[in-house]
Amino acid sequence: LESSPSSGAGFAAVGIVGMAGAGKTTLVREFLSSWIVRCKFSPIIWLCLSNIIKENKQVEEEIEVSIVKCMLSKLDHNAVAEGDGIIQEEEKAISSNNSGHLLAALLERLNQHLSGKRYLIVLDDVWHMNDFYSDLGHREQLLEVQEGDKKVGDRLSHGLPKGSGGAVIVTSRIPEVVEAMVVPAEGS
């Protein structure tokens, strides 16, 4: 709660590990119910990754798109419900079946919506490792494409701005999954 952009700690990733039924989700819900948390973070996005993966039963690239679409829909629920939201705009803009282009466009949109905000994202019940959402604290959120040109990459960390005091909480039964997601790699 105390990190701020001026302190140089513009992003935090926290992991909670425990056995099934130990109270990981309850602990996070209790934390989020605090008025101090609600005052410090906006928006707050909760995703149960195991449910998203079970519901979609798709190939990995489509699951990645589903995760970002779910995040965007929580940011702009009314527009999505009316059928004229940011997700539909991106899908219309990318008419090909190339999910990589759609994913990059959705991540760029996510980055734009969260930029300058102290967001809090909860990734609850993460069961398995996926390169897409590993290393959430990756410091380089934008990739160089050409001279002076910046483009959002194809990992969830690229869609999460790092300079405004945003945070991610990850819950899992598997210590290695949480470690890969929240502990920065050597040299980053």
XYZ file of C-alpha atoms in Angstrom:
188
model
C 0.000 0.000 0.000
C 2.833 2.398 0.738
C 4.679 2.183 -2.594
C 4.368 5.227 -4.777
C 5.706 6.204 -8.188
C 8.004 8.776 -6.571
C 9.621 6.128 -4.350
C 10.802 4.203 -7.397
C 8.532 1.274 -6.544
C 6.037 1.825 -9.334
C 4.815 -1.778 -9.443
C 4.409 -4.653 -6.983
C 3.688 -8.333 -7.516
C 2.753 -10.376 -4.444
C 2.198 -14.117 -4.220
C 0.105 -16.092 -1.748
C 0.719 -19.843 -1.634
C -1.114 -22.484 0.368
C -2.949 -25.779 0.321
C -6.480 -26.057 -1.024
C -8.889 -24.597 1.520
C -6.175 -22.774 3.480
C -7.908 -19.423 2.989
C -5.863 -17.741 0.238
C -8.911 -16.374 -1.570
C -10.603 -15.405 1.701
C -7.488 -13.513 2.772
C -7.398 -11.543 -0.483
C -11.145 -10.805 -0.329
C -10.718 -9.517 3.224
C -7.802 -7.333 2.101
C -9.870 -5.931 -0.783
C -12.809 -5.147 1.484
C -10.706 -2.615 3.389
C -11.643 0.999 2.630
C -7.912 1.870 2.646
C -7.315 -0.537 -0.250
C -10.386 0.732 -2.117
C -9.126 4.324 -1.705
C -5.572 3.542 -2.833
C -6.350 1.375 -5.877
C -8.612 1.972 -8.838
C -9.493 -0.030 -10.803
C -9.477 -3.341 -8.952
C -9.824 -6.374 -11.226
C -10.409 -9.918 -9.943
C -9.825 -12.897 -12.248
C -10.082 -16.560 -11.298
C -7.678 -18.001 -13.868
C -8.693 -21.621 -13.264
C -12.307 -20.736 -14.168
C -11.304 -18.844 -17.311
C -9.205 -21.783 -18.477
C -11.915 -24.363 -17.628
C -14.664 -22.328 -19.322
C -12.735 -21.772 -22.516
C -11.032 -25.159 -23.004
C -9.152 -23.611 -25.897
C -5.651 -23.677 -27.265
C -3.198 -21.602 -25.242
C -3.240 -18.572 -27.570
C -7.035 -18.329 -27.325
C -6.886 -18.608 -23.523
C -4.434 -15.694 -23.482
C -6.851 -13.588 -25.544
C -9.705 -14.638 -23.221
C -7.749 -13.502 -20.137
C -7.109 -10.032 -21.593
C -10.681 -9.746 -22.889
C -11.960 -10.550 -19.411
C -9.736 -7.852 -17.897
C -10.882 -5.303 -20.463
C -14.533 -6.201 -19.962
C -14.163 -5.516 -16.232
C -12.675 -2.107 -17.062
C -15.466 -1.192 -19.463
C -18.370 -3.452 -18.504
C -21.167 -1.168 -19.719
C -19.744 -0.684 -23.196
C -19.072 -4.403 -23.594
C -22.580 -5.279 -22.420
C -24.023 -2.887 -25.010
C -21.990 -4.531 -27.755
C -20.040 -1.395 -28.592
C -17.040 -1.758 -26.305
C -13.309 -1.780 -26.649
C -13.145 -5.519 -27.258
C -15.471 -5.351 -30.251
C -13.450 -2.428 -31.628
C -10.257 -4.474 -31.502
C -11.883 -7.529 -33.064
C -13.250 -5.418 -35.920
C -9.884 -3.716 -36.421
C -8.158 -7.073 -36.738
C -10.241 -9.023 -39.188
C -7.738 -11.826 -39.732
C -7.742 -14.986 -37.638
C -4.257 -14.205 -36.334
C -4.736 -14.361 -32.560
C -1.189 -12.986 -32.052
C -2.179 -9.662 -33.633
C -5.421 -9.595 -31.658
C -3.558 -10.367 -28.423
C -1.024 -7.572 -29.006
C -3.822 -5.103 -29.792
C -5.765 -6.106 -26.679
C -2.640 -5.816 -24.502
C -1.956 -2.376 -25.934
C -5.538 -1.354 -25.101
C -5.142 -2.755 -21.572
C -1.903 -0.803 -21.153
C -3.650 2.395 -22.275
C -6.554 1.886 -19.847
C -4.281 1.204 -16.867
C -1.605 3.773 -17.659
C -1.279 6.410 -14.954
C -3.571 4.516 -12.568
C -2.854 2.684 -9.318
C -4.574 -0.514 -10.400
C -4.799 -3.763 -8.458
C -5.231 -7.046 -10.295
C -5.923 -10.310 -8.506
C -5.067 -13.503 -10.386
C -6.734 -16.075 -8.172
C -6.346 -19.856 -8.278
C -3.506 -20.153 -10.783
C -2.964 -23.856 -11.446
C -0.227 -24.043 -14.020
C 2.638 -22.053 -15.459
C 2.137 -20.204 -18.688
C 4.789 -18.014 -20.348
C 2.059 -15.466 -21.100
C 1.473 -14.569 -17.468
C 4.811 -15.526 -15.927
C 7.215 -12.796 -14.802
C 4.561 -10.150 -14.182
C 7.156 -7.728 -12.865
C 9.021 -7.652 -16.179
C 10.420 -4.136 -16.253
C 10.369 -3.483 -19.984
C 6.682 -3.073 -20.688
C 7.153 -1.785 -24.218
C 9.275 -3.339 -26.921
C 11.290 -1.336 -29.443
C 10.005 -1.966 -32.945
C 11.740 0.655 -35.047
C 13.542 3.879 -34.291
C 11.372 5.857 -31.913
C 8.446 3.491 -32.423
C 7.100 1.570 -29.428
C 4.805 -1.416 -29.479
C 3.262 -3.503 -26.708
C 4.562 -7.082 -26.680
C 2.702 -10.358 -26.350
C 2.936 -11.094 -22.614
C 0.580 -9.992 -19.864
C 3.414 -8.038 -18.221
C 3.584 -5.866 -21.351
C -0.023 -4.798 -20.802
C 0.616 -3.724 -17.203
C 2.148 -0.242 -16.837
C 4.907 -0.226 -14.232
C 5.275 3.408 -13.194
C 2.073 4.372 -11.369
C 2.030 2.149 -8.299
C 0.012 -0.693 -9.801
C 0.016 -4.123 -8.182
C -0.821 -7.746 -8.870
C -1.733 -10.396 -6.287
C -1.372 -14.047 -7.324
C -2.836 -16.993 -5.394
C -1.888 -20.602 -6.072
C -1.359 -23.987 -4.495
C 1.929 -24.345 -6.364
C 4.937 -22.402 -5.023
C 6.869 -22.639 -8.315
C 4.017 -20.994 -10.227
C 3.861 -18.044 -7.829
C 7.642 -17.705 -7.784
C 7.814 -17.558 -11.588
C 5.056 -14.944 -11.680
C 6.107 -12.526 -8.934
C 9.861 -12.900 -8.391
C 11.896 -10.880 -10.895
C 14.391 -12.856 -12.954
C 18.111 -12.162 -12.491
C 19.184 -9.002 -14.269
C 15.695 -7.518 -14.727
